[in-house]
PDB file of C-alpha atoms in Angstrom:
ATOM      1  CA  UNK A   1    -121.118   4.792-244.761  1.00  0.00           C
ATOM      2  CA  UNK A   2    -124.728   5.932-244.631  1.00  0.00           C
ATOM      3  CA  UNK A   3    -127.650   4.247-246.348  1.00  0.00           C
ATOM      4  CA  UNK A   4    -127.780   6.759-249.173  1.00  0.00           C
ATOM      5  CA  UNK A   5    -124.103   6.202-249.987  1.00  0.00           C
ATOM      6  CA  UNK A   6    -124.586   2.438-249.838  1.00  0.00           C
ATOM      7  CA  UNK A   7    -127.059   2.694-252.690  1.00  0.00           C
ATOM      8  CA  UNK A   8    -124.173   3.750-254.948  1.00  0.00           C
ATOM      9  CA  UNK A   9    -122.280   0.534-254.310  1.00  0.00           C
ATOM     10  CA  UNK A  10    -122.558  -2.207-256.903  1.00  0.00           C
ATOM     11  CA  UNK A  11    -123.179  -5.598-255.368  1.00  0.00           C
ATOM     12  CA  UNK A  12    -120.195  -7.257-256.946  1.00  0.00           C
ATOM     13  CA  UNK A  13    -118.268  -9.078-254.319  1.00  0.00           C
ATOM     14  CA  UNK A  14    -118.365  -9.624-250.617  1.00  0.00           C
ATOM     15  CA  UNK A  15    -114.682  -9.376-249.788  1.00  0.00           C
ATOM     16  CA  UNK A  16    -115.177 -10.862-246.338  1.00  0.00           C
ATOM     17  CA  UNK A  17    -116.182 -14.187-247.909  1.00  0.00           C
ATOM     18  CA  UNK A  18    -114.188 -13.854-251.148  1.00  0.00           C
ATOM     19  CA  UNK A  19    -111.919 -16.779-252.025  1.00  0.00           C
ATOM     20  CA  UNK A  20    -109.191 -16.101-254.549  1.00  0.00           C
ATOM     21  CA  UNK A  21    -108.198 -18.925-256.864  1.00  0.00           C
ATOM     22  CA  UNK A  22    -104.622 -17.939-257.593  1.00  0.00           C
ATOM     23  CA  UNK A  23    -103.405 -16.357-254.330  1.00  0.00           C
ATOM     24  CA  UNK A  24    -104.438 -16.418-250.680  1.00  0.00           C
ATOM     25  CA  UNK A  25    -106.974 -13.823-249.576  1.00  0.00           C
ATOM     26  CA  UNK A  26    -107.391 -13.455-245.810  1.00  0.00           C
ATOM     27  CA  UNK A  27    -109.424 -10.846-243.982  1.00  0.00           C
ATOM     28  CA  UNK A  28    -108.811  -9.808-240.385  1.00  0.00           C
ATOM     29  CA  UNK A  29    -111.215  -7.073-239.375  1.00  0.00           C
ATOM     30  CA  UNK A  30    -110.963  -4.544-242.170  1.00  0.00           C
ATOM     31  CA  UNK A  31    -107.484  -5.593-243.229  1.00  0.00           C
ATOM     32  CA  UNK A  32    -107.131  -7.903-246.209  1.00  0.00           C
ATOM     33  CA  UNK A  33    -103.911  -9.766-246.883  1.00  0.00           C
ATOM     34  CA  UNK A  34    -102.944 -10.946-250.346  1.00  0.00           C
ATOM     35  CA  UNK A  35    -100.357 -13.715-250.087  1.00  0.00           C
ATOM     36  CA  UNK A  36     -98.702 -14.906-253.259  1.00  0.00           C
ATOM     37  CA  UNK A  37     -98.608 -18.583-252.591  1.00  0.00           C
ATOM     38  CA  UNK A  38     -96.349 -20.754-254.705  1.00  0.00           C
ATOM     39  CA  UNK A  39     -93.448 -20.883-252.266  1.00  0.00           C
ATOM     40  CA  UNK A  40     -91.658 -23.744-254.048  1.00  0.00           C
ATOM     41  CA  UNK A  41     -91.080 -21.343-256.988  1.00  0.00           C
ATOM     42  CA  UNK A  42     -90.636 -18.193-254.889  1.00  0.00           C
ATOM     43  CA  UNK A  43     -94.169 -17.080-255.705  1.00  0.00           C
ATOM     44  CA  UNK A  44     -94.000 -16.219-259.401  1.00  0.00           C
ATOM     45  CA  UNK A  45     -96.895 -14.477-261.105  1.00  0.00           C
ATOM     46  CA  UNK A  46     -98.833 -16.365-263.747  1.00  0.00           C
ATOM     47  CA  UNK A  47    -101.278 -15.095-266.363  1.00  0.00           C
ATOM     48  CA  UNK A  48    -104.104 -16.231-264.094  1.00  0.00           C
ATOM     49  CA  UNK A  49    -102.787 -14.610-260.927  1.00  0.00           C
ATOM     50  CA  UNK A  50    -102.029 -11.347-262.754  1.00  0.00           C
ATOM     51  CA  UNK A  51    -105.600 -11.164-264.032  1.00  0.00           C
ATOM     52  CA  UNK A  52    -107.144 -12.126-260.705  1.00  0.00           C
ATOM     53  CA  UNK A  53    -105.037  -9.529-258.864  1.00  0.00           C
ATOM     54  CA  UNK A  54    -106.079  -6.889-261.381  1.00  0.00           C
ATOM     55  CA  UNK A  55    -109.754  -7.749-261.002  1.00  0.00           C
ATOM     56  CA  UNK A  56    -109.510  -7.871-257.210  1.00  0.00           C
ATOM     57  CA  UNK A  57    -107.882  -4.438-256.889  1.00  0.00           C
ATOM     58  CA  UNK A  58    -110.415  -3.025-259.342  1.00  0.00           C
ATOM     59  CA  UNK A  59    -113.338  -4.374-257.337  1.00  0.00           C
ATOM     60  CA  UNK A  60    -111.857  -3.019-254.098  1.00  0.00           C
ATOM     61  CA  UNK A  61    -112.939   0.416-255.297  1.00  0.00           C
ATOM     62  CA  UNK A  62    -116.439  -0.636-254.285  1.00  0.00           C
ATOM     63  CA  UNK A  63    -115.598  -2.278-250.988  1.00  0.00           C
ATOM     64  CA  UNK A  64    -116.465  -0.572-247.744  1.00  0.00           C
ATOM     65  CA  UNK A  65    -115.526  -3.656-245.730  1.00  0.00           C
ATOM     66  CA  UNK A  66    -111.801  -3.510-246.523  1.00  0.00           C
ATOM     67  CA  UNK A  67    -109.783  -0.473-245.457  1.00  0.00           C
ATOM     68  CA  UNK A  68    -106.225  -1.650-246.023  1.00  0.00           C
ATOM     69  CA  UNK A  69    -104.574  -4.320-248.154  1.00  0.00           C
ATOM     70  CA  UNK A  70    -101.314  -6.015-247.252  1.00  0.00           C
ATOM     71  CA  UNK A  71     -99.419  -7.718-250.086  1.00  0.00           C
ATOM     72  CA  UNK A  72     -96.873 -10.359-249.193  1.00  0.00           C
ATOM     73  CA  UNK A  73     -95.448 -13.721-250.244  1.00  0.00           C
ATOM     74  CA  UNK A  74     -95.424 -17.183-248.685  1.00  0.00           C
ATOM     75  CA  UNK A  75     -92.369 -19.087-247.507  1.00  0.00           C
ATOM     76  CA  UNK A  76     -89.814 -16.330-246.983  1.00  0.00           C
ATOM     77  CA  UNK A  77     -89.960 -14.763-250.450  1.00  0.00           C
ATOM     78  CA  UNK A  78     -92.111 -11.969-251.827  1.00  0.00           C
ATOM     79  CA  UNK A  79     -92.354 -12.681-255.564  1.00  0.00           C
ATOM     80  CA  UNK A  80     -89.928 -13.822-258.238  1.00  0.00           C
ATOM     81  CA  UNK A  81     -91.750 -12.024-261.074  1.00  0.00           C
ATOM     82  CA  UNK A  82     -93.381 -13.464-264.157  1.00  0.00           C
ATOM     83  CA  UNK A  83     -93.166 -17.245-264.279  1.00  0.00           C
ATOM     84  CA  UNK A  84     -90.519 -18.325-266.795  1.00  0.00           C
ATOM     85  CA  UNK A  85     -92.526 -21.270-268.086  1.00  0.00           C
ATOM     86  CA  UNK A  86     -96.065 -19.937-267.758  1.00  0.00           C
ATOM     87  CA  UNK A  87     -95.443 -16.369-268.922  1.00  0.00           C
ATOM     88  CA  UNK A  88     -92.040 -15.809-270.544  1.00  0.00           C
ATOM     89  CA  UNK A  89     -92.258 -18.978-272.655  1.00  0.00           C
ATOM     90  CA  UNK A  90     -95.682 -18.108-274.099  1.00  0.00           C
ATOM     91  CA  UNK A  91     -94.519 -14.525-274.769  1.00  0.00           C
ATOM     92  CA  UNK A  92     -91.501 -15.797-276.717  1.00  0.00           C
ATOM     93  CA  UNK A  93     -93.894 -18.024-278.634  1.00  0.00           C
ATOM     94  CA  UNK A  94     -95.993 -14.950-279.499  1.00  0.00           C
ATOM     95  CA  UNK A  95     -92.830 -13.243-280.733  1.00  0.00           C
ATOM     96  CA  UNK A  96     -92.059 -16.203-283.015  1.00  0.00           C
ATOM     97  CA  UNK A  97     -95.570 -15.944-284.440  1.00  0.00           C
ATOM     98  CA  UNK A  98     -95.196 -12.192-284.901  1.00  0.00           C
ATOM     99  CA  UNK A  99     -98.191 -11.710-282.612  1.00  0.00           C
ATOM    100  CA  UNK A 100     -97.754  -8.033-281.705  1.00  0.00           C
ATOM    101  CA  UNK A 101    -101.384  -7.747-280.645  1.00  0.00           C
ATOM    102  CA  UNK A 102    -100.899 -10.601-278.177  1.00  0.00           C
ATOM    103  CA  UNK A 103     -97.743  -9.052-276.695  1.00  0.00           C
ATOM    104  CA  UNK A 104     -99.474  -5.700-276.346  1.00  0.00           C
ATOM    105  CA  UNK A 105    -102.499  -7.336-274.722  1.00  0.00           C
ATOM    106  CA  UNK A 106    -100.111  -8.847-272.154  1.00  0.00           C
ATOM    107  CA  UNK A 107     -98.206  -5.645-271.366  1.00  0.00           C
ATOM    108  CA  UNK A 108    -101.466  -3.693-271.098  1.00  0.00           C
ATOM    109  CA  UNK A 109    -102.906  -6.321-268.771  1.00  0.00           C
ATOM    110  CA  UNK A 110     -99.877  -6.107-266.452  1.00  0.00           C
ATOM    111  CA  UNK A 111    -100.046  -2.315-266.596  1.00  0.00           C
ATOM    112  CA  UNK A 112    -103.714  -2.484-265.676  1.00  0.00           C
ATOM    113  CA  UNK A 113    -102.772  -4.259-262.448  1.00  0.00           C
ATOM    114  CA  UNK A 114    -100.619  -1.261-261.455  1.00  0.00           C
ATOM    115  CA  UNK A 115    -103.390   1.132-262.492  1.00  0.00           C
ATOM    116  CA  UNK A 116    -105.879  -0.782-260.337  1.00  0.00           C
ATOM    117  CA  UNK A 117    -103.483  -0.741-257.364  1.00  0.00           C
ATOM    118  CA  UNK A 118    -103.018   3.025-257.718  1.00  0.00           C
ATOM    119  CA  UNK A 119    -106.736   3.666-258.204  1.00  0.00           C
ATOM    120  CA  UNK A 120    -108.173   1.683-255.299  1.00  0.00           C
ATOM    121  CA  UNK A 121    -108.853   3.809-252.201  1.00  0.00           C
ATOM    122  CA  UNK A 122    -107.283   1.398-249.695  1.00  0.00           C
ATOM    123  CA  UNK A 123    -103.650   2.015-248.744  1.00  0.00           C
ATOM    124  CA  UNK A 124    -101.586  -0.961-249.927  1.00  0.00           C
ATOM    125  CA  UNK A 125     -98.768  -2.173-247.708  1.00  0.00           C
ATOM    126  CA  UNK A 126     -96.073  -4.393-249.231  1.00  0.00           C
ATOM    127  CA  UNK A 127     -94.371  -6.660-246.675  1.00  0.00           C
ATOM    128  CA  UNK A 128     -91.235  -7.877-248.426  1.00  0.00           C
ATOM    129  CA  UNK A 129     -88.934 -10.743-247.481  1.00  0.00           C
ATOM    130  CA  UNK A 130     -86.491 -12.690-249.634  1.00  0.00           C
ATOM    131  CA  UNK A 131     -86.723 -12.420-253.402  1.00  0.00           C
ATOM    132  CA  UNK A 132     -88.607  -9.432-254.819  1.00  0.00           C
ATOM    133  CA  UNK A 133     -87.711  -9.417-258.502  1.00  0.00           C
ATOM    134  CA  UNK A 134     -89.063  -8.205-261.822  1.00  0.00           C
ATOM    135  CA  UNK A 135     -92.839  -7.912-261.648  1.00  0.00           C
ATOM    136  CA  UNK A 136     -92.508  -8.659-257.921  1.00  0.00           C
ATOM    137  CA  UNK A 137     -90.474  -5.471-257.501  1.00  0.00           C
ATOM    138  CA  UNK A 138     -93.197  -3.691-259.470  1.00  0.00           C
ATOM    139  CA  UNK A 139     -95.878  -4.954-257.064  1.00  0.00           C
ATOM    140  CA  UNK A 140     -93.886  -3.498-254.165  1.00  0.00           C
ATOM    141  CA  UNK A 141     -93.316  -0.264-256.100  1.00  0.00           C
ATOM    142  CA  UNK A 142     -97.019   0.066-256.901  1.00  0.00           C
ATOM    143  CA  UNK A 143     -97.916  -0.249-253.204  1.00  0.00           C
ATOM    144  CA  UNK A 144     -98.232   2.837-251.008  1.00  0.00           C
ATOM    145  CA  UNK A 145     -95.970   1.699-248.186  1.00  0.00           C
ATOM    146  CA  UNK A 146     -93.129  -0.798-248.268  1.00  0.00           C
ATOM    147  CA  UNK A 147     -91.632  -2.672-245.323  1.00  0.00           C
ATOM    148  CA  UNK A 148     -88.827  -5.138-245.895  1.00  0.00           C
ATOM    149  CA  UNK A 149     -86.364  -7.415-244.184  1.00  0.00           C
ATOM    150  CA  UNK A 150     -82.589  -6.945-244.190  1.00  0.00           C
ATOM    151  CA  UNK A 151     -82.136 -10.122-246.211  1.00  0.00           C
ATOM    152  CA  UNK A 152     -84.681  -9.174-248.852  1.00  0.00           C
ATOM    153  CA  UNK A 153     -83.438  -8.489-252.389  1.00  0.00           C
ATOM    154  CA  UNK A 154     -85.276  -6.085-254.651  1.00  0.00           C
ATOM    155  CA  UNK A 155     -84.316  -6.226-258.336  1.00  0.00           C
ATOM    156  CA  UNK A 156     -85.882  -4.403-261.275  1.00  0.00           C
ATOM    157  CA  UNK A 157     -84.112  -6.931-263.466  1.00  0.00           C
ATOM    158  CA  UNK A 158     -85.825  -6.314-266.802  1.00  0.00           C
ATOM    159  CA  UNK A 159     -82.680  -5.236-268.678  1.00  0.00           C
ATOM    160  CA  UNK A 160     -81.069  -8.543-267.740  1.00  0.00           C
ATOM    161  CA  UNK A 161     -83.715 -10.443-269.675  1.00  0.00           C
ATOM    162  CA  UNK A 162     -83.520  -8.360-272.825  1.00  0.00           C
ATOM    163  CA  UNK A 163     -86.331  -5.965-271.924  1.00  0.00           C
ATOM    164  CA  UNK A 164     -86.492  -2.237-271.192  1.00  0.00           C
ATOM    165  CA  UNK A 165     -86.519  -1.003-267.625  1.00  0.00           C
ATOM    166  CA  UNK A 166     -89.832   0.509-268.705  1.00  0.00           C
ATOM    167  CA  UNK A 167     -92.194  -2.087-267.307  1.00  0.00           C
ATOM    168  CA  UNK A 168     -95.592  -1.455-265.724  1.00  0.00           C
ATOM    169  CA  UNK A 169     -94.824   2.204-265.054  1.00  0.00           C
ATOM    170  CA  UNK A 170     -91.384   1.753-263.460  1.00  0.00           C
ATOM    171  CA  UNK A 171     -89.729   4.633-265.348  1.00  0.00           C
ATOM    172  CA  UNK A 172     -92.408   6.967-264.044  1.00  0.00           C
ATOM    173  CA  UNK A 173     -93.099   5.684-260.530  1.00  0.00           C
ATOM    174  CA  UNK A 174     -89.673   4.534-259.316  1.00  0.00           C
ATOM    175  CA  UNK A 175     -88.020   7.976-259.802  1.00  0.00           C
ATOM    176  CA  UNK A 176     -90.794   9.471-257.677  1.00  0.00           C
ATOM    177  CA  UNK A 177     -89.981   7.050-254.855  1.00  0.00           C
ATOM    178  CA  UNK A 178     -86.168   6.897-254.860  1.00  0.00           C
ATOM    179  CA  UNK A 179     -85.159   9.831-257.085  1.00  0.00           C
ATOM    180  CA  UNK A 180     -84.126   9.870-260.724  1.00  0.00           C
ATOM    181  CA  UNK A 181     -80.440   9.009-260.297  1.00  0.00           C
ATOM    182  CA  UNK A 182     -81.107   6.005-258.122  1.00  0.00           C
ATOM    183  CA  UNK A 183     -83.978   4.828-260.320  1.00  0.00           C
ATOM    184  CA  UNK A 184     -81.681   5.089-263.354  1.00  0.00           C
ATOM    185  CA  UNK A 185     -79.079   2.873-261.667  1.00  0.00           C
ATOM    186  CA  UNK A 186     -81.639   0.253-260.675  1.00  0.00           C
ATOM    187  CA  UNK A 187     -83.365   0.234-264.060  1.00  0.00           C
ATOM    188  CA  UNK A 188     -80.224   0.452-266.241  1.00  0.00           C
ATOM    189  CA  UNK A 189     -78.346  -2.307-264.422  1.00  0.00           C
ATOM    190  CA  UNK A 190     -81.147  -4.520-263.105  1.00  0.00           C
ATOM    191  CA  UNK A 191     -78.997  -5.117-260.017  1.00  0.00           C
ATOM    192  CA  UNK A 192     -80.524  -6.075-256.702  1.00  0.00           C
ATOM    193  CA  UNK A 193     -80.826  -3.897-253.626  1.00  0.00           C
ATOM    194  CA  UNK A 194     -80.659  -5.423-250.153  1.00  0.00           C
ATOM    195  CA  UNK A 195     -82.913  -4.304-247.319  1.00  0.00           C
ATOM    196  CA  UNK A 196     -80.660  -1.700-245.673  1.00  0.00           C
ATOM    197  CA  UNK A 197     -79.934  -0.070-249.039  1.00  0.00           C
ATOM    198  CA  UNK A 198     -83.622  -0.125-249.983  1.00  0.00           C
ATOM    199  CA  UNK A 199     -84.395   1.680-246.721  1.00  0.00           C
ATOM    200  CA  UNK A 200     -81.533   4.154-247.167  1.00  0.00           C
ATOM    201  CA  UNK A 201     -82.747   4.912-250.674  1.00  0.00           C
ATOM    202  CA  UNK A 202     -86.301   5.470-249.503  1.00  0.00           C
ATOM    203  CA  UNK A 203     -87.750   2.445-251.270  1.00  0.00           C
ATOM    204  CA  UNK A 204     -88.602   0.837-247.934  1.00  0.00           C
ATOM    205  CA  UNK A 205     -90.303   2.889-245.261  1.00  0.00           C
ATOM    206  CA  UNK A 206     -88.534   0.620-242.831  1.00  0.00           C
ATOM    207  CA  UNK A 207     -86.159  -2.320-242.926  1.00  0.00           C
ATOM    208  CA  UNK A 208     -85.953  -4.789-240.074  1.00  0.00           C
ATOM    209  CA  UNK A 209     -84.905  -8.329-239.393  1.00  0.00           C
ATOM    210  CA  UNK A 210     -86.036 -11.027-239.386  1.00  0.00           C
ATOM    211  CA  UNK A 211     -89.584  -9.820-240.097  1.00  0.00           C
ATOM    212  CA  UNK A 212     -90.925  -6.618-241.630  1.00  0.00           C
ATOM    213  CA  UNK A 213     -91.429  -4.437-238.576  1.00  0.00           C
ATOM    214  CA  UNK A 214     -94.641  -2.619-239.320  1.00  0.00           C
ATOM    215  CA  UNK A 215     -97.021  -5.019-237.511  1.00  0.00           C
ATOM    216  CA  UNK A 216     -95.351  -4.320-234.165  1.00  0.00           C
ATOM    217  CA  UNK A 217     -96.381  -0.668-234.188  1.00  0.00           C
ATOM    218  CA  UNK A 218     -99.864  -1.446-233.076  1.00  0.00           C
ATOM    219  CA  UNK A 219    -101.306   1.934-232.426  1.00  0.00           C
ATOM    220  CA  UNK A 220    -100.112   3.391-235.683  1.00  0.00           C
ATOM    221  CA  UNK A 221    -101.134   0.286-237.515  1.00  0.00           C
ATOM    222  CA  UNK A 222    -104.646   0.345-236.146  1.00  0.00           C
ATOM    223  CA  UNK A 223    -105.009   3.930-237.159  1.00  0.00           C
ATOM    224  CA  UNK A 224    -103.781   3.281-240.656  1.00  0.00           C
ATOM    225  CA  UNK A 225    -105.514   0.003-241.112  1.00  0.00           C
ATOM    226  CA  UNK A 226    -109.027   0.616-239.874  1.00  0.00           C
ATOM    227  CA  UNK A 227    -109.996   3.728-237.931  1.00  0.00           C
ATOM    228  CA  UNK A 228    -109.511   6.463-240.408  1.00  0.00           C
ATOM    229  CA  UNK A 229    -110.982   9.924-240.412  1.00  0.00           C
ATOM    230  CA  UNK A 230    -112.706  11.084-243.557  1.00  0.00           C
ATOM    231  CA  UNK A 231    -109.620  12.637-245.172  1.00  0.00           C
ATOM    232  CA  UNK A 232    -108.026   9.175-245.228  1.00  0.00           C
ATOM    233  CA  UNK A 233    -111.009   7.392-246.754  1.00  0.00           C
TER     234      UNK A 233
ATOM    235  CA  UNK B   1     -85.137   2.717-274.463  1.00  0.00           C
ATOM    236  CA  UNK B   2     -85.054   2.903-270.645  1.00  0.00           C
ATOM    237  CA  UNK B   3     -83.424   6.330-270.566  1.00  0.00           C
ATOM    238  CA  UNK B   4     -85.839   7.657-273.169  1.00  0.00           C
ATOM    239  CA  UNK B   5     -88.775   6.354-271.160  1.00  0.00           C
ATOM    240  CA  UNK B   6     -87.563   7.990-267.934  1.00  0.00           C
ATOM    241  CA  UNK B   7     -87.119  11.245-269.835  1.00  0.00           C
ATOM    242  CA  UNK B   8     -90.374  11.274-271.755  1.00  0.00           C
ATOM    243  CA  UNK B   9     -92.440  10.054-268.804  1.00  0.00           C
ATOM    244  CA  UNK B  10     -91.117  12.806-266.515  1.00  0.00           C
ATOM    245  CA  UNK B  11     -94.177  14.962-266.991  1.00  0.00           C
ATOM    246  CA  UNK B  12     -96.701  12.227-267.679  1.00  0.00           C
ATOM    247  CA  UNK B  13     -99.429  11.103-265.339  1.00  0.00           C
ATOM    248  CA  UNK B  14     -99.036   7.557-264.070  1.00  0.00           C
ATOM    249  CA  UNK B  15    -101.801   6.084-266.236  1.00  0.00           C
ATOM    250  CA  UNK B  16    -100.382   7.583-269.437  1.00  0.00           C
ATOM    251  CA  UNK B  17     -96.903   6.410-268.470  1.00  0.00           C
ATOM    252  CA  UNK B  18     -98.153   2.866-267.927  1.00  0.00           C
ATOM    253  CA  UNK B  19     -99.663   2.839-271.426  1.00  0.00           C
ATOM    254  CA  UNK B  20     -96.433   4.242-272.897  1.00  0.00           C
ATOM    255  CA  UNK B  21     -94.478   1.474-271.175  1.00  0.00           C
ATOM    256  CA  UNK B  22     -96.907  -1.212-272.325  1.00  0.00           C
ATOM    257  CA  UNK B  23     -96.130  -0.151-275.898  1.00  0.00           C
ATOM    258  CA  UNK B  24     -92.380   0.148-275.295  1.00  0.00           C
ATOM    259  CA  UNK B  25     -92.125  -3.223-273.598  1.00  0.00           C
ATOM    260  CA  UNK B  26     -94.205  -4.963-276.281  1.00  0.00           C
ATOM    261  CA  UNK B  27     -91.669  -3.684-278.825  1.00  0.00           C
ATOM    262  CA  UNK B  28     -88.791  -5.054-276.731  1.00  0.00           C
ATOM    263  CA  UNK B  29     -90.574  -8.407-276.477  1.00  0.00           C
ATOM    264  CA  UNK B  30     -90.283  -8.653-280.254  1.00  0.00           C
ATOM    265  CA  UNK B  31     -86.481  -8.569-280.167  1.00  0.00           C
ATOM    266  CA  UNK B  32     -84.271 -11.594-280.618  1.00  0.00           C
ATOM    267  CA  UNK B  33     -82.472 -10.577-277.423  1.00  0.00           C
ATOM    268  CA  UNK B  34     -85.621 -11.329-275.460  1.00  0.00           C
ATOM    269  CA  UNK B  35     -85.708 -14.822-276.926  1.00  0.00           C
ATOM    270  CA  UNK B  36     -81.968 -15.222-276.244  1.00  0.00           C
ATOM    271  CA  UNK B  37     -82.481 -14.319-272.592  1.00  0.00           C
ATOM    272  CA  UNK B  38     -85.307 -16.842-272.296  1.00  0.00           C
ATOM    273  CA  UNK B  39     -83.349 -19.644-273.975  1.00  0.00           C
ATOM    274  CA  UNK B  40     -80.272 -18.894-271.861  1.00  0.00           C
ATOM    275  CA  UNK B  41     -82.338 -19.064-268.679  1.00  0.00           C
ATOM    276  CA  UNK B  42     -83.973 -22.341-269.668  1.00  0.00           C
ATOM    277  CA  UNK B  43     -80.537 -23.785-270.531  1.00  0.00           C
ATOM    278  CA  UNK B  44     -78.992 -22.359-267.353  1.00  0.00           C
ATOM    279  CA  UNK B  45     -76.500 -20.228-269.262  1.00  0.00           C
ATOM    280  CA  UNK B  46     -75.680 -16.527-269.259  1.00  0.00           C
ATOM    281  CA  UNK B  47     -77.350 -14.735-272.154  1.00  0.00           C
ATOM    282  CA  UNK B  48     -75.242 -13.097-274.837  1.00  0.00           C
ATOM    283  CA  UNK B  49     -77.112 -10.141-276.261  1.00  0.00           C
ATOM    284  CA  UNK B  50     -76.640  -8.970-279.851  1.00  0.00           C
ATOM    285  CA  UNK B  51     -78.641  -5.756-279.814  1.00  0.00           C
ATOM    286  CA  UNK B  52     -81.372  -6.937-282.154  1.00  0.00           C
TER     287      UNK B  52
END
């Protein structure tokens, strides 16, 4: 980026020294890795981690230092979705208090995370192992590229918890990835998909075992991750 | 609700669809079924939905 272009950048955050409070943020060259990091609970999202992820992806719009973001989970699982005690419980409490504004503020906040992931210029790579459920499945869906393990389980399980399959853009985005008929099955039933099926259905770009296989393709990875010509910026 | 959302979001942009789903899901979060699912999970039971 030339000096003139740099003058357009707000001086918000230096992502090379950034420390996230509610997930791990590691930078290797121009590749940032977001690791959801509560492995004892299969890495659920909390209100705090949702908001910090949203703010981070929003600020990445202004980062020239980061060219690709990898999203993954610690301890052999990707993400188990919204935390039952820290998110679902408080939402049920809002329902009891007839707090429609509070519920809407929550669903708009989660939707804003997907908007921020779609709007940032960096390709987002989801590396999925183990459980990838609910909002976790949405995080993978909202990424640009998805690589998973054979043992991984992807479940858009919203209908199983009394909600619509329409969560964070799923009814719009998932049909674009896997096709309408397959999206309907996943969203109507909330059933889980294993790695080979996710690859066959086009949800995963590649399925491998025991680790997501994309890091082994070094030349392609380097091209995607850092050395991009202008059309990819 | 899910089928209607897939249908009506077919020609929406992603940002509009996300807003539509935020509204749809907030409505679903007001149902008793949502509370039933939560209570069943906390009590380690299978939820029985009543459609309200």
